[in-house]
Amino acid sequence: NDFFKDYTSEQAEIDRKVLVALGLINPEEDLISLYEDLYSEQIAGYYDNEEKEMYVISGVVFGPQEQMTYAHEYTHVLQDQVFDIKEGLGYGDEECVGQDQRCAAIQAVIEGDASLSEYRWQSNQFGKEEYREWLSATMSLESPVFDQIPPYFQQSLLFPYQYGLNFVNLIYDQSGWDGVNELYENPPVTTEQIMHPALYPDHPPIPVEIPDISEALPDGMTLLDEGELGEWDLSLVLSSGIEP
């Protein structure tokens, strides 16, 4: 409900046209239904940095799977208390308009940090029995919605967790938690830096000035959408299209 409060059917139609033009989805794809089904299946918990509340979906018991999710989301609470996700990092719906690369990089740090904390908490707290139970539950997880969606959405959903974890883990190996904390003071600014940690922080993006081409366009054409395509997005356009 929180997601669809800000994501209108008009915005979904614009996104559909853009993704179709980039060859990433079929023209008949219903993005509203896709997101609704995907998030209902994939989200096990989340932290709302505006309401300042965290949520964990649990079943009959609060087992190892739920405990791992709790550890992850609790890290988000601490990130927000110490660094202020919205105001301090400039990460939010309004703050990220037109700044796709910067915000994708920040999201990767936020999720990578929480994932690293989650797994290190597990290694310190789980005994053999809890670990076996968690591993068994993880191995038996089924994700029919995720398995059926276009590759673009699969890869996009995983990026901040997989690449973010790798990025933050490298920083942790080099400088410990102090180094991870410094990421919030001087965060990466592109997906390129997340994918290639050696490029952080001394390889900033080169601004590209786009000339005004409106006068050269045929009559009746209007601007549909605009944004940034960094290395990660370009790699998806080239490798994860509907037609190989």
Tab-separated table of C-alpha atoms in Angstrom:
chain	number	residue	atom	x	y	z
A	1	ASN	CA	0.000	0.000	0.000
A	2	ASP	CA	2.855	2.359	0.841
A	3	PHE	CA	4.525	1.653	-2.515
A	4	PHE	CA	1.392	2.129	-4.604
A	5	LYS	CA	0.515	5.329	-2.763
A	6	ASP	CA	3.331	6.981	-4.715
A	7	TYR	CA	3.407	4.732	-7.790
A	8	THR	CA	0.470	5.646	-10.004
A	9	SER	CA	-0.881	3.833	-13.025
A	10	GLU	CA	0.306	6.808	-15.125
A	11	GLN	CA	3.890	6.358	-13.880
A	12	ALA	CA	3.655	2.615	-14.479
A	13	GLU	CA	2.623	3.270	-18.088
A	14	ILE	CA	5.585	5.595	-18.623
A	15	ASP	CA	7.931	2.990	-17.141
A	16	ARG	CA	6.393	0.298	-19.339
A	17	LYS	CA	7.019	2.319	-22.491
A	18	VAL	CA	10.622	3.070	-21.493
A	19	LEU	CA	11.401	-0.570	-20.636
A	20	VAL	CA	9.773	-1.763	-23.864
A	21	ALA	CA	11.848	0.746	-25.848
A	22	LEU	CA	15.005	-0.582	-24.170
A	23	GLY	CA	14.001	-4.153	-25.027
A	24	LEU	CA	13.756	-5.241	-21.394
A	25	ILE	CA	10.083	-6.267	-21.187
A	26	ASN	CA	7.286	-7.343	-23.504
A	27	PRO	CA	4.782	-4.640	-24.530
A	28	GLU	CA	1.897	-6.426	-22.773
A	29	GLU	CA	3.625	-6.507	-19.374
A	30	ASP	CA	1.431	-5.199	-16.507
A	31	LEU	CA	3.873	-3.489	-14.152
A	32	ILE	CA	1.334	-2.837	-11.388
A	33	SER	CA	0.487	-6.525	-11.109
A	34	LEU	CA	4.131	-7.517	-11.491
A	35	TYR	CA	5.278	-5.315	-8.603
A	36	GLU	CA	2.350	-6.316	-6.412
A	37	ASP	CA	3.015	-10.038	-6.891
A	38	LEU	CA	6.803	-9.669	-6.642
A	39	TYR	CA	6.888	-7.619	-3.444
A	40	SER	CA	4.216	-9.780	-1.816
A	41	GLU	CA	6.408	-12.806	-2.432
A	42	GLN	CA	9.890	-11.393	-1.808
A	43	ILE	CA	9.631	-8.998	1.132
A	44	ALA	CA	10.212	-10.703	4.488
A	45	GLY	CA	10.612	-7.460	6.398
A	46	TYR	CA	11.436	-3.790	5.973
A	47	TYR	CA	12.283	-0.605	7.816
A	48	ASP	CA	10.228	2.528	7.187
A	49	ASN	CA	12.572	5.460	7.740
A	50	GLU	CA	9.728	7.972	7.658
A	51	GLU	CA	7.505	6.213	10.188
A	52	LYS	CA	10.610	5.057	12.105
A	53	GLU	CA	9.260	1.540	12.415
A	54	MET	CA	10.513	-1.876	11.292
A	55	TYR	CA	8.437	-4.882	10.290
A	56	VAL	CA	9.239	-8.584	10.123
A	57	ILE	CA	6.778	-11.115	8.729
A	58	SER	CA	6.689	-14.147	11.019
A	59	GLY	CA	4.840	-17.434	11.055
A	60	VAL	CA	3.940	-19.642	13.992
A	61	VAL	CA	7.466	-19.401	15.405
A	62	PHE	CA	10.196	-16.762	15.363
A	63	GLY	CA	12.778	-19.092	13.850
A	64	PRO	CA	16.256	-18.636	12.357
A	65	GLN	CA	14.839	-17.220	9.085
A	66	GLU	CA	12.904	-14.509	10.921
A	67	GLN	CA	15.850	-13.813	13.215
A	68	MET	CA	18.094	-13.212	10.200
A	69	THR	CA	15.560	-10.794	8.734
A	70	TYR	CA	15.297	-9.039	12.087
A	71	ALA	CA	19.082	-8.615	12.268
A	72	HIS	CA	19.080	-7.142	8.738
A	73	GLU	CA	16.249	-4.683	9.381
A	74	TYR	CA	17.595	-3.703	12.797
A	75	THR	CA	20.781	-2.620	11.030
A	76	HIS	CA	18.661	-0.258	8.913
A	77	VAL	CA	17.263	1.245	12.131
A	78	LEU	CA	20.803	1.903	13.375
A	79	GLN	CA	21.885	3.326	10.008
A	80	ASP	CA	19.032	5.802	10.147
A	81	GLN	CA	19.625	6.769	13.785
A	82	VAL	CA	23.324	7.439	13.226
A	83	PHE	CA	23.484	8.746	9.649
A	84	ASP	CA	19.891	9.847	8.838
A	85	ILE	CA	18.995	8.026	5.620
A	86	LYS	CA	16.669	10.698	4.228
A	87	GLU	CA	18.280	13.990	5.260
A	88	GLY	CA	21.866	12.962	5.918
A	89	LEU	CA	22.319	10.697	2.899
A	90	GLY	CA	19.776	12.429	0.667
A	91	TYR	CA	18.092	9.094	-0.011
A	92	GLY	CA	14.325	9.140	-0.486
A	93	ASP	CA	11.661	9.385	-3.175
A	94	GLU	CA	11.969	13.158	-3.591
A	95	GLU	CA	15.728	13.269	-3.028
A	96	CYS	CA	16.448	10.677	-5.724
A	97	VAL	CA	14.508	12.254	-8.592
A	98	GLY	CA	16.952	12.580	-11.499
A	99	GLN	CA	19.778	11.069	-9.435
A	100	ASP	CA	19.408	7.405	-10.294
A	101	GLN	CA	23.120	6.574	-10.126
A	102	ARG	CA	23.863	8.258	-6.812
A	103	CYS	CA	20.842	6.667	-5.157
A	104	ALA	CA	21.499	3.203	-6.602
A	105	ALA	CA	25.005	3.395	-5.130
A	106	ILE	CA	23.687	4.525	-1.739
A	107	GLN	CA	21.085	1.760	-1.744
A	108	ALA	CA	23.856	-0.756	-2.407
A	109	VAL	CA	25.794	0.548	0.604
A	110	ILE	CA	22.709	0.463	2.835
A	111	GLU	CA	21.720	-3.080	1.835
A	112	GLY	CA	25.292	-4.339	1.632
A	113	ASP	CA	25.993	-3.098	5.157
A	114	ALA	CA	22.795	-4.677	6.489
A	115	SER	CA	23.558	-7.967	4.733
A	116	LEU	CA	27.102	-8.071	6.113
A	117	SER	CA	25.801	-7.309	9.611
A	118	GLU	CA	23.145	-9.991	9.226
A	119	TYR	CA	25.630	-12.703	8.265
A	120	ARG	CA	28.176	-11.702	10.890
A	121	TRP	CA	25.422	-11.760	13.513
A	122	GLN	CA	24.511	-15.248	12.284
A	123	SER	CA	28.094	-16.492	12.586
A	124	ASN	CA	28.265	-15.209	16.179
A	125	GLN	CA	24.835	-16.325	17.355
A	126	PHE	CA	23.774	-19.492	15.540
A	127	GLY	CA	24.672	-22.906	16.832
A	128	LYS	CA	24.779	-25.962	14.571
A	129	GLU	CA	21.050	-26.647	14.991
A	130	GLU	CA	19.954	-23.090	14.128
A	131	TYR	CA	22.291	-23.029	11.156
A	132	ARG	CA	20.932	-26.346	9.825
A	133	GLU	CA	17.365	-25.121	10.254
A	134	TRP	CA	18.131	-21.839	8.477
A	135	LEU	CA	19.987	-23.619	5.660
A	136	SER	CA	17.176	-26.128	5.199
A	137	ALA	CA	14.559	-23.362	5.049
A	138	THR	CA	16.682	-21.359	2.601
A	139	MET	CA	17.258	-24.353	0.310
A	140	SER	CA	13.553	-25.209	0.243
A	141	LEU	CA	12.365	-21.668	-0.498
A	142	GLU	CA	10.260	-21.407	-3.639
A	143	SER	CA	9.844	-18.153	-5.574
A	144	PRO	CA	7.472	-18.821	-8.482
A	145	VAL	CA	6.852	-15.117	-9.150
A	146	PHE	CA	10.562	-14.217	-9.129
A	147	ASP	CA	11.349	-17.183	-11.373
A	148	GLN	CA	8.831	-16.011	-14.013
A	149	ILE	CA	9.507	-12.276	-14.195
A	150	PRO	CA	11.749	-10.759	-16.917
A	151	PRO	CA	15.513	-11.055	-16.225
A	152	TYR	CA	15.764	-7.268	-15.909
A	153	PHE	CA	13.626	-7.281	-12.760
A	154	GLN	CA	15.414	-10.296	-11.307
A	155	GLN	CA	18.835	-8.693	-11.684
A	156	SER	CA	17.675	-5.253	-10.546
A	157	LEU	CA	16.170	-6.690	-7.375
A	158	LEU	CA	19.377	-8.553	-6.490
A	159	PHE	CA	21.887	-5.801	-7.339
A	160	PRO	CA	21.976	-3.864	-4.024
A	161	TYR	CA	22.228	-7.098	-2.034
A	162	GLN	CA	24.762	-9.035	-4.106
A	163	TYR	CA	26.997	-6.251	-5.413
A	164	GLY	CA	26.365	-4.124	-2.333
A	165	LEU	CA	27.447	-6.942	-0.012
A	166	ASN	CA	30.596	-7.550	-2.052
A	167	PHE	CA	31.449	-3.833	-2.044
A	168	VAL	CA	30.882	-3.316	1.689
A	169	ASN	CA	32.620	-6.576	2.576
A	170	LEU	CA	35.769	-5.449	0.730
A	171	ILE	CA	35.736	-2.171	2.644
A	172	TYR	CA	35.236	-4.100	5.895
A	173	ASP	CA	38.169	-6.402	5.109
A	174	GLN	CA	40.380	-3.379	4.492
A	175	SER	CA	39.284	-1.035	7.297
A	176	GLY	CA	36.798	-2.814	9.585
A	177	TRP	CA	33.558	-1.202	10.737
A	178	ASP	CA	35.224	2.223	10.866
A	179	GLY	CA	35.754	1.939	7.114
A	180	VAL	CA	32.130	0.934	6.602
A	181	ASN	CA	30.979	3.919	8.678
A	182	GLU	CA	33.085	6.217	6.515
A	183	LEU	CA	31.065	5.091	3.480
A	184	TYR	CA	28.157	7.087	4.867
A	185	GLU	CA	30.296	10.198	5.164
A	186	ASN	CA	31.679	9.798	1.641
A	187	PRO	CA	29.352	7.427	-0.221
A	188	PRO	CA	29.998	6.011	-3.707
A	189	VAL	CA	28.192	7.886	-6.455
A	190	THR	CA	27.744	5.369	-9.295
A	191	THR	CA	26.883	1.726	-9.874
A	192	GLU	CA	30.265	1.526	-11.625
A	193	GLN	CA	32.007	2.115	-8.293
A	194	ILE	CA	29.844	-0.544	-6.628
A	195	MET	CA	30.653	-3.071	-9.373
A	196	HIS	CA	34.367	-2.173	-9.354
A	197	PRO	CA	35.299	-1.210	-5.770
A	198	ALA	CA	38.848	-0.307	-6.833
A	199	LEU	CA	37.328	2.741	-8.593
A	200	TYR	CA	36.000	4.115	-5.283
A	201	PRO	CA	36.452	6.933	-4.357
A	202	ASP	CA	38.847	8.310	-6.966
A	203	HIS	CA	36.875	7.650	-10.136
A	204	PRO	CA	33.896	10.045	-10.192
A	205	PRO	CA	31.529	10.110	-13.168
A	206	ILE	CA	32.138	12.501	-16.035
A	207	PRO	CA	29.127	14.805	-16.537
A	208	VAL	CA	27.527	14.418	-19.974
A	209	GLU	CA	25.787	17.510	-21.303
A	210	ILE	CA	22.841	16.700	-23.544
A	211	PRO	CA	22.043	19.428	-26.074
A	212	ASP	CA	18.461	20.600	-26.553
A	213	ILE	CA	17.185	18.554	-29.492
A	214	SER	CA	13.521	19.525	-29.158
A	215	GLU	CA	13.575	21.720	-32.270
A	216	ALA	CA	14.876	18.835	-34.382
A	217	LEU	CA	12.080	16.476	-33.365
A	218	PRO	CA	8.933	15.927	-35.460
A	219	ASP	CA	5.826	17.818	-34.373
A	220	GLY	CA	3.759	16.114	-31.707
A	221	MET	CA	6.648	14.486	-29.891
A	222	THR	CA	6.881	15.104	-26.146
A	223	LEU	CA	9.374	14.166	-23.450
A	224	LEU	CA	8.223	10.892	-21.894
A	225	ASP	CA	10.891	10.349	-19.246
A	226	GLU	CA	14.517	11.107	-18.490
A	227	GLY	CA	17.138	9.725	-16.166
A	228	GLU	CA	20.561	8.154	-15.917
A	229	LEU	CA	21.848	4.854	-17.253
A	230	GLY	CA	25.009	3.811	-15.459
A	231	GLU	CA	27.187	0.777	-16.036
A	232	TRP	CA	24.764	-1.582	-14.295
A	233	ASP	CA	21.715	-0.449	-16.286
A	234	LEU	CA	23.642	-0.497	-19.550
A	235	SER	CA	24.826	-4.025	-18.809
A	236	LEU	CA	21.188	-5.103	-18.336
A	237	VAL	CA	20.146	-3.478	-21.612
A	238	LEU	CA	22.910	-5.414	-23.377
A	239	SER	CA	22.556	-8.749	-21.565
A	240	SER	CA	19.085	-9.139	-20.044
A	241	GLY	CA	16.682	-8.214	-22.800
A	242	ILE	CA	13.566	-10.197	-23.673
A	243	GLU	CA	15.207	-11.259	-26.924
A	244	PRO	CA	18.890	-12.273	-26.554
